[in-house]
């Protein structure tokens, strides 16, 4: 009797590879001054390619965090329990320096090395990168209170993952989060109603309800609240220095579309002890540096998600046959894969360039700081919006095999919209770009210098830059046209990076399609003459 369940024409598991064996990633790492980190990056990439790490990712999402509000005796505990796989992912990330370690690393390129590591490791599982990112981002904001930074920064920058609620000074390492949004305001944080009342001991007492506070089991939070002089920034520890629990009542965990491994909560403050960070009334100005750093990670995370989806699609097409031959040999599939590869490489190049700007900016380069102030918002708008389209197309390359949970593609798809929402939606980013253009001429000058470095390298890029100049000079309603302006800024910036630094086949495909208009409205519409084979080969992990 013939077998009925013989398995043929199915790709082997994508396992045992080096996630960091990515030409665009490695070239960007070296270009932005962190080539010294390549060995560590490969070590992390090889770990991420192992079956064990993939199992952690699956289990952390299959068994999401659970809120425990009270113990068996009725005492309020407000703890969140995670599957052991979550802790394994976190332990690797913190140990690899993906949290706040670069702020204690004097080497040029430390922030670039960290971004490259986050790009690689987030391809394993994206949800746990939320507390990792916030811990990274809290340090520059906390430095507005030097006495607090002196106590907490050494523990935030440590490479020790030490979960559990205990007095901060008794731990080997700390994680940080932030509480900005409230139900009546969302991104309009000036509508916050949480109050901060000065106490006799120099601290404040908070009262209010936050709407979307992720990673509530972090040790510290930066929180916005209304003090007597206006909206201000405060440090709120979960456990006070004397070991007593600070009131931090978790009303519920959010039931989210994606990012399911990560707990997002609604905490309530009721006589909660807080320390002022920065001046009263300057809360937005104080916390804005934290927001900028988390926006950088949104770009990096979206580029990472694109890369993870692309690799899955290429792997499937290499090993799956249809209509008489391997999928990867079919001209139409090759066009789709090559188009996705171009989008992924452009996102990777931009993410690493932004990390380079941050790295050089914190080391005193005023021009790079100015460039980053504008370009991070531009990149956040565009790259995060491209991720859902890329992941959706990559999933389609797998067909029904990509629609089942075991493939991992549904998780990538559910996670894809998050970065475009977190730290300000597309409209918020576009408005921030308009604000920077109006208030910060140095940022626009730095942006123009960066784009202009590729002048004469490709006629299509030159023409697109001219169109951008015209848009920037348009006297019409700037807000109504903001998305058009920011999109064009992102495209010419990516084009400039690729023309200067990427292989000619990548730059030519990008400029012909994204800038020259020889492109359709879906992926897989690259023009004739593009070397799709070279693009796909470059995208393959070794």
mmCIF file with all atom_site columns, C-alpha atoms in Angstrom, residues 344-475:
data_model
loop_
_atom_site.group_PDB
_atom_site.id
_atom_site.type_symbol
_atom_site.label_atom_id
_atom_site.label_alt_id
_atom_site.label_comp_id
_atom_site.label_asym_id
_atom_site.label_entity_id
_atom_site.label_seq_id
_atom_site.pdbx_PDB_ins_code
_atom_site.Cartn_x
_atom_site.Cartn_y
_atom_site.Cartn_z
_atom_site.occupancy
_atom_site.B_iso_or_equiv
_atom_site.pdbx_formal_charge
_atom_site.auth_seq_id
_atom_site.auth_comp_id
_atom_site.auth_asym_id
_atom_site.auth_atom_id
_atom_site.pdbx_PDB_model_num
ATOM 1   C CA . UNK A 1 344 ? 14.862 45.850 3.482   1.00 0.00 ? 344 UNK A CA 1
ATOM 2   C CA . UNK A 1 345 ? 18.324 47.089 2.583   1.00 0.00 ? 345 UNK A CA 1
ATOM 3   C CA . UNK A 1 346 ? 17.172 50.706 2.389   1.00 0.00 ? 346 UNK A CA 1
ATOM 4   C CA . UNK A 1 347 ? 15.630 50.395 5.856   1.00 0.00 ? 347 UNK A CA 1
ATOM 5   C CA . UNK A 1 348 ? 18.759 48.773 7.280   1.00 0.00 ? 348 UNK A CA 1
ATOM 6   C CA . UNK A 1 349 ? 21.040 51.448 5.861   1.00 0.00 ? 349 UNK A CA 1
ATOM 7   C CA . UNK A 1 350 ? 18.884 54.215 7.292   1.00 0.00 ? 350 UNK A CA 1
ATOM 8   C CA . UNK A 1 351 ? 18.590 52.601 10.744  1.00 0.00 ? 351 UNK A CA 1
ATOM 9   C CA . UNK A 1 352 ? 22.359 52.266 11.083  1.00 0.00 ? 352 UNK A CA 1
ATOM 10  C CA . UNK A 1 353 ? 22.946 55.786 9.804   1.00 0.00 ? 353 UNK A CA 1
ATOM 11  C CA . UNK A 1 354 ? 20.600 57.114 12.490  1.00 0.00 ? 354 UNK A CA 1
ATOM 12  C CA . UNK A 1 355 ? 22.408 55.062 15.126  1.00 0.00 ? 355 UNK A CA 1
ATOM 13  C CA . UNK A 1 356 ? 25.668 56.561 13.884  1.00 0.00 ? 356 UNK A CA 1
ATOM 14  C CA . UNK A 1 357 ? 24.218 60.054 14.262  1.00 0.00 ? 357 UNK A CA 1
ATOM 15  C CA . UNK A 1 358 ? 23.225 59.290 17.854  1.00 0.00 ? 358 UNK A CA 1
ATOM 16  C CA . UNK A 1 359 ? 26.640 57.835 18.621  1.00 0.00 ? 359 UNK A CA 1
ATOM 17  C CA . UNK A 1 360 ? 28.528 60.819 17.264  1.00 0.00 ? 360 UNK A CA 1
ATOM 18  C CA . UNK A 1 361 ? 26.013 63.259 18.712  1.00 0.00 ? 361 UNK A CA 1
ATOM 19  C CA . UNK A 1 362 ? 26.448 62.034 22.285  1.00 0.00 ? 362 UNK A CA 1
ATOM 20  C CA . UNK A 1 363 ? 30.206 62.380 21.793  1.00 0.00 ? 363 UNK A CA 1
ATOM 21  C CA . UNK A 1 364 ? 29.880 66.082 21.009  1.00 0.00 ? 364 UNK A CA 1
ATOM 22  C CA . UNK A 1 365 ? 29.255 66.345 17.262  1.00 0.00 ? 365 UNK A CA 1
ATOM 23  C CA . UNK A 1 366 ? 26.713 69.170 17.002  1.00 0.00 ? 366 UNK A CA 1
ATOM 24  C CA . UNK A 1 367 ? 26.077 68.556 13.301  1.00 0.00 ? 367 UNK A CA 1
ATOM 25  C CA . UNK A 1 368 ? 25.196 64.927 13.920  1.00 0.00 ? 368 UNK A CA 1
ATOM 26  C CA . UNK A 1 369 ? 22.895 65.905 16.775  1.00 0.00 ? 369 UNK A CA 1
ATOM 27  C CA . UNK A 1 370 ? 21.129 68.338 14.481  1.00 0.00 ? 370 UNK A CA 1
ATOM 28  C CA . UNK A 1 371 ? 20.816 65.720 11.746  1.00 0.00 ? 371 UNK A CA 1
ATOM 29  C CA . UNK A 1 372 ? 19.428 63.163 14.197  1.00 0.00 ? 372 UNK A CA 1
ATOM 30  C CA . UNK A 1 373 ? 16.786 65.512 15.579  1.00 0.00 ? 373 UNK A CA 1
ATOM 31  C CA . UNK A 1 374 ? 15.147 65.673 12.145  1.00 0.00 ? 374 UNK A CA 1
ATOM 32  C CA . UNK A 1 375 ? 16.159 62.404 10.522  1.00 0.00 ? 375 UNK A CA 1
ATOM 33  C CA . UNK A 1 376 ? 15.010 60.122 13.360  1.00 0.00 ? 376 UNK A CA 1
ATOM 34  C CA . UNK A 1 377 ? 11.452 61.447 13.048  1.00 0.00 ? 377 UNK A CA 1
ATOM 35  C CA . UNK A 1 378 ? 11.633 61.102 9.254   1.00 0.00 ? 378 UNK A CA 1
ATOM 36  C CA . UNK A 1 379 ? 12.889 57.525 9.555   1.00 0.00 ? 379 UNK A CA 1
ATOM 37  C CA . UNK A 1 380 ? 10.318 56.649 12.219  1.00 0.00 ? 380 UNK A CA 1
ATOM 38  C CA . UNK A 1 381 ? 7.519  57.824 9.938   1.00 0.00 ? 381 UNK A CA 1
ATOM 39  C CA . UNK A 1 382 ? 8.627  55.960 6.831   1.00 0.00 ? 382 UNK A CA 1
ATOM 40  C CA . UNK A 1 383 ? 10.386 52.752 7.843   1.00 0.00 ? 383 UNK A CA 1
ATOM 41  C CA . UNK A 1 384 ? 7.730  51.849 10.395  1.00 0.00 ? 384 UNK A CA 1
ATOM 42  C CA . UNK A 1 385 ? 5.021  52.328 7.782   1.00 0.00 ? 385 UNK A CA 1
ATOM 43  C CA . UNK A 1 386 ? 6.811  50.076 5.326   1.00 0.00 ? 386 UNK A CA 1
ATOM 44  C CA . UNK A 1 387 ? 7.099  47.133 7.708   1.00 0.00 ? 387 UNK A CA 1
ATOM 45  C CA . UNK A 1 388 ? 3.464  45.914 7.510   1.00 0.00 ? 388 UNK A CA 1
ATOM 46  C CA . UNK A 1 389 ? 3.553  45.977 3.707   1.00 0.00 ? 389 UNK A CA 1
ATOM 47  C CA . UNK A 1 390 ? 6.845  44.089 3.550   1.00 0.00 ? 390 UNK A CA 1
ATOM 48  C CA . UNK A 1 391 ? 5.806  41.445 6.079   1.00 0.00 ? 391 UNK A CA 1
ATOM 49  C CA . UNK A 1 392 ? 2.448  40.964 4.392   1.00 0.00 ? 392 UNK A CA 1
ATOM 50  C CA . UNK A 1 393 ? 4.069  40.396 1.005   1.00 0.00 ? 393 UNK A CA 1
ATOM 51  C CA . UNK A 1 394 ? 6.674  38.058 2.470   1.00 0.00 ? 394 UNK A CA 1
ATOM 52  C CA . UNK A 1 395 ? 3.962  36.031 4.178   1.00 0.00 ? 395 UNK A CA 1
ATOM 53  C CA . UNK A 1 396 ? 2.179  35.713 0.834   1.00 0.00 ? 396 UNK A CA 1
ATOM 54  C CA . UNK A 1 397 ? 5.362  34.244 -0.649  1.00 0.00 ? 397 UNK A CA 1
ATOM 55  C CA . UNK A 1 398 ? 4.894  31.302 1.704   1.00 0.00 ? 398 UNK A CA 1
ATOM 56  C CA . UNK A 1 399 ? 1.220  30.974 0.854   1.00 0.00 ? 399 UNK A CA 1
ATOM 57  C CA . UNK A 1 400 ? -0.771 28.850 3.272   1.00 0.00 ? 400 UNK A CA 1
ATOM 58  C CA . UNK A 1 401 ? 2.454  27.623 4.851   1.00 0.00 ? 401 UNK A CA 1
ATOM 59  C CA . UNK A 1 402 ? 3.028  31.172 6.071   1.00 0.00 ? 402 UNK A CA 1
ATOM 60  C CA . UNK A 1 403 ? -0.488 31.584 7.428   1.00 0.00 ? 403 UNK A CA 1
ATOM 61  C CA . UNK A 1 404 ? -0.103 28.947 10.127  1.00 0.00 ? 404 UNK A CA 1
ATOM 62  C CA . UNK A 1 405 ? 1.328  29.807 13.529  1.00 0.00 ? 405 UNK A CA 1
ATOM 63  C CA . UNK A 1 406 ? 4.142  27.267 13.363  1.00 0.00 ? 406 UNK A CA 1
ATOM 64  C CA . UNK A 1 407 ? 5.811  29.239 10.569  1.00 0.00 ? 407 UNK A CA 1
ATOM 65  C CA . UNK A 1 408 ? 6.349  32.283 12.793  1.00 0.00 ? 408 UNK A CA 1
ATOM 66  C CA . UNK A 1 409 ? 5.058  34.559 10.043  1.00 0.00 ? 409 UNK A CA 1
ATOM 67  C CA . UNK A 1 410 ? 1.716  35.362 11.753  1.00 0.00 ? 410 UNK A CA 1
ATOM 68  C CA . UNK A 1 411 ? 3.657  36.664 14.749  1.00 0.00 ? 411 UNK A CA 1
ATOM 69  C CA . UNK A 1 412 ? 5.762  38.880 12.486  1.00 0.00 ? 412 UNK A CA 1
ATOM 70  C CA . UNK A 1 413 ? 2.583  40.115 10.815  1.00 0.00 ? 413 UNK A CA 1
ATOM 71  C CA . UNK A 1 414 ? 0.818  40.912 14.105  1.00 0.00 ? 414 UNK A CA 1
ATOM 72  C CA . UNK A 1 415 ? 3.885  42.728 15.410  1.00 0.00 ? 415 UNK A CA 1
ATOM 73  C CA . UNK A 1 416 ? 4.412  44.739 12.226  1.00 0.00 ? 416 UNK A CA 1
ATOM 74  C CA . UNK A 1 417 ? 2.073  47.722 12.904  1.00 0.00 ? 417 UNK A CA 1
ATOM 75  C CA . UNK A 1 418 ? 3.327  48.371 16.429  1.00 0.00 ? 418 UNK A CA 1
ATOM 76  C CA . UNK A 1 419 ? 6.372  50.528 15.769  1.00 0.00 ? 419 UNK A CA 1
ATOM 77  C CA . UNK A 1 420 ? 4.334  52.929 13.655  1.00 0.00 ? 420 UNK A CA 1
ATOM 78  C CA . UNK A 1 421 ? 2.065  53.544 16.670  1.00 0.00 ? 421 UNK A CA 1
ATOM 79  C CA . UNK A 1 422 ? 4.528  53.401 19.568  1.00 0.00 ? 422 UNK A CA 1
ATOM 80  C CA . UNK A 1 423 ? 6.137  56.751 20.441  1.00 0.00 ? 423 UNK A CA 1
ATOM 81  C CA . UNK A 1 424 ? 3.833  58.681 18.141  1.00 0.00 ? 424 UNK A CA 1
ATOM 82  C CA . UNK A 1 425 ? 1.842  57.615 15.094  1.00 0.00 ? 425 UNK A CA 1
ATOM 83  C CA . UNK A 1 426 ? 2.595  58.737 11.553  1.00 0.00 ? 426 UNK A CA 1
ATOM 84  C CA . UNK A 1 427 ? 0.764  62.017 11.975  1.00 0.00 ? 427 UNK A CA 1
ATOM 85  C CA . UNK A 1 428 ? 2.676  62.815 15.157  1.00 0.00 ? 428 UNK A CA 1
ATOM 86  C CA . UNK A 1 429 ? 5.973  62.149 13.393  1.00 0.00 ? 429 UNK A CA 1
ATOM 87  C CA . UNK A 1 430 ? 4.977  64.298 10.433  1.00 0.00 ? 430 UNK A CA 1
ATOM 88  C CA . UNK A 1 431 ? 4.008  67.167 12.721  1.00 0.00 ? 431 UNK A CA 1
ATOM 89  C CA . UNK A 1 432 ? 7.279  66.812 14.631  1.00 0.00 ? 432 UNK A CA 1
ATOM 90  C CA . UNK A 1 433 ? 9.164  67.072 11.342  1.00 0.00 ? 433 UNK A CA 1
ATOM 91  C CA . UNK A 1 434 ? 7.252  70.249 10.480  1.00 0.00 ? 434 UNK A CA 1
ATOM 92  C CA . UNK A 1 435 ? 8.056  71.649 13.904  1.00 0.00 ? 435 UNK A CA 1
ATOM 93  C CA . UNK A 1 436 ? 11.764 70.875 13.472  1.00 0.00 ? 436 UNK A CA 1
ATOM 94  C CA . UNK A 1 437 ? 11.797 72.448 10.012  1.00 0.00 ? 437 UNK A CA 1
ATOM 95  C CA . UNK A 1 438 ? 10.257 75.593 11.438  1.00 0.00 ? 438 UNK A CA 1
ATOM 96  C CA . UNK A 1 439 ? 12.235 75.913 14.661  1.00 0.00 ? 439 UNK A CA 1
ATOM 97  C CA . UNK A 1 440 ? 15.567 74.282 13.931  1.00 0.00 ? 440 UNK A CA 1
ATOM 98  C CA . UNK A 1 441 ? 17.207 75.473 10.688  1.00 0.00 ? 441 UNK A CA 1
ATOM 99  C CA . UNK A 1 442 ? 20.417 73.640 11.644  1.00 0.00 ? 442 UNK A CA 1
ATOM 100 C CA . UNK A 1 443 ? 18.591 70.315 11.388  1.00 0.00 ? 443 UNK A CA 1
ATOM 101 C CA . UNK A 1 444 ? 17.423 71.028 7.860   1.00 0.00 ? 444 UNK A CA 1
ATOM 102 C CA . UNK A 1 445 ? 20.916 72.196 6.911   1.00 0.00 ? 445 UNK A CA 1
ATOM 103 C CA . UNK A 1 446 ? 22.391 68.947 8.264   1.00 0.00 ? 446 UNK A CA 1
ATOM 104 C CA . UNK A 1 447 ? 19.759 66.898 6.431   1.00 0.00 ? 447 UNK A CA 1
ATOM 105 C CA . UNK A 1 448 ? 20.453 68.693 3.158   1.00 0.00 ? 448 UNK A CA 1
ATOM 106 C CA . UNK A 1 449 ? 24.180 68.165 3.598   1.00 0.00 ? 449 UNK A CA 1
ATOM 107 C CA . UNK A 1 450 ? 23.654 64.441 4.123   1.00 0.00 ? 450 UNK A CA 1
ATOM 108 C CA . UNK A 1 451 ? 21.469 64.092 1.030   1.00 0.00 ? 451 UNK A CA 1
ATOM 109 C CA . UNK A 1 452 ? 23.720 66.398 -0.958  1.00 0.00 ? 452 UNK A CA 1
ATOM 110 C CA . UNK A 1 453 ? 26.727 64.162 -0.356  1.00 0.00 ? 453 UNK A CA 1
ATOM 111 C CA . UNK A 1 454 ? 25.371 61.962 -3.160  1.00 0.00 ? 454 UNK A CA 1
ATOM 112 C CA . UNK A 1 455 ? 24.696 64.823 -5.604  1.00 0.00 ? 455 UNK A CA 1
ATOM 113 C CA . UNK A 1 456 ? 25.616 63.838 -9.140  1.00 0.00 ? 456 UNK A CA 1
ATOM 114 C CA . UNK A 1 457 ? 25.709 60.136 -8.269  1.00 0.00 ? 457 UNK A CA 1
ATOM 115 C CA . UNK A 1 458 ? 22.361 59.340 -9.855  1.00 0.00 ? 458 UNK A CA 1
ATOM 116 C CA . UNK A 1 459 ? 20.168 61.581 -11.997 1.00 0.00 ? 459 UNK A CA 1
ATOM 117 C CA . UNK A 1 460 ? 16.984 60.131 -10.517 1.00 0.00 ? 460 UNK A CA 1
ATOM 118 C CA . UNK A 1 461 ? 18.134 60.973 -7.013  1.00 0.00 ? 461 UNK A CA 1
ATOM 119 C CA . UNK A 1 462 ? 19.050 64.498 -8.116  1.00 0.00 ? 462 UNK A CA 1
ATOM 120 C CA . UNK A 1 463 ? 15.578 64.943 -9.613  1.00 0.00 ? 463 UNK A CA 1
ATOM 121 C CA . UNK A 1 464 ? 13.894 63.630 -6.470  1.00 0.00 ? 464 UNK A CA 1
ATOM 122 C CA . UNK A 1 465 ? 15.964 66.005 -4.350  1.00 0.00 ? 465 UNK A CA 1
ATOM 123 C CA . UNK A 1 466 ? 14.812 68.893 -6.538  1.00 0.00 ? 466 UNK A CA 1
ATOM 124 C CA . UNK A 1 467 ? 11.199 67.822 -6.042  1.00 0.00 ? 467 UNK A CA 1
ATOM 125 C CA . UNK A 1 468 ? 11.761 67.791 -2.291  1.00 0.00 ? 468 UNK A CA 1
ATOM 126 C CA . UNK A 1 469 ? 13.196 71.301 -2.409  1.00 0.00 ? 469 UNK A CA 1
ATOM 127 C CA . UNK A 1 470 ? 10.059 72.443 -4.218  1.00 0.00 ? 470 UNK A CA 1
ATOM 128 C CA . UNK A 1 471 ? 7.824  70.773 -1.632  1.00 0.00 ? 471 UNK A CA 1
ATOM 129 C CA . UNK A 1 472 ? 9.700  72.400 1.216   1.00 0.00 ? 472 UNK A CA 1
ATOM 130 C CA . UNK A 1 473 ? 9.208  75.775 -0.425  1.00 0.00 ? 473 UNK A CA 1
ATOM 131 C CA . UNK A 1 474 ? 5.496  75.298 -1.109  1.00 0.00 ? 474 UNK A CA 1
ATOM 132 C CA . UNK A 1 475 ? 3.589  78.154 0.590   1.00 0.00 ? 475 UNK A CA 1
#
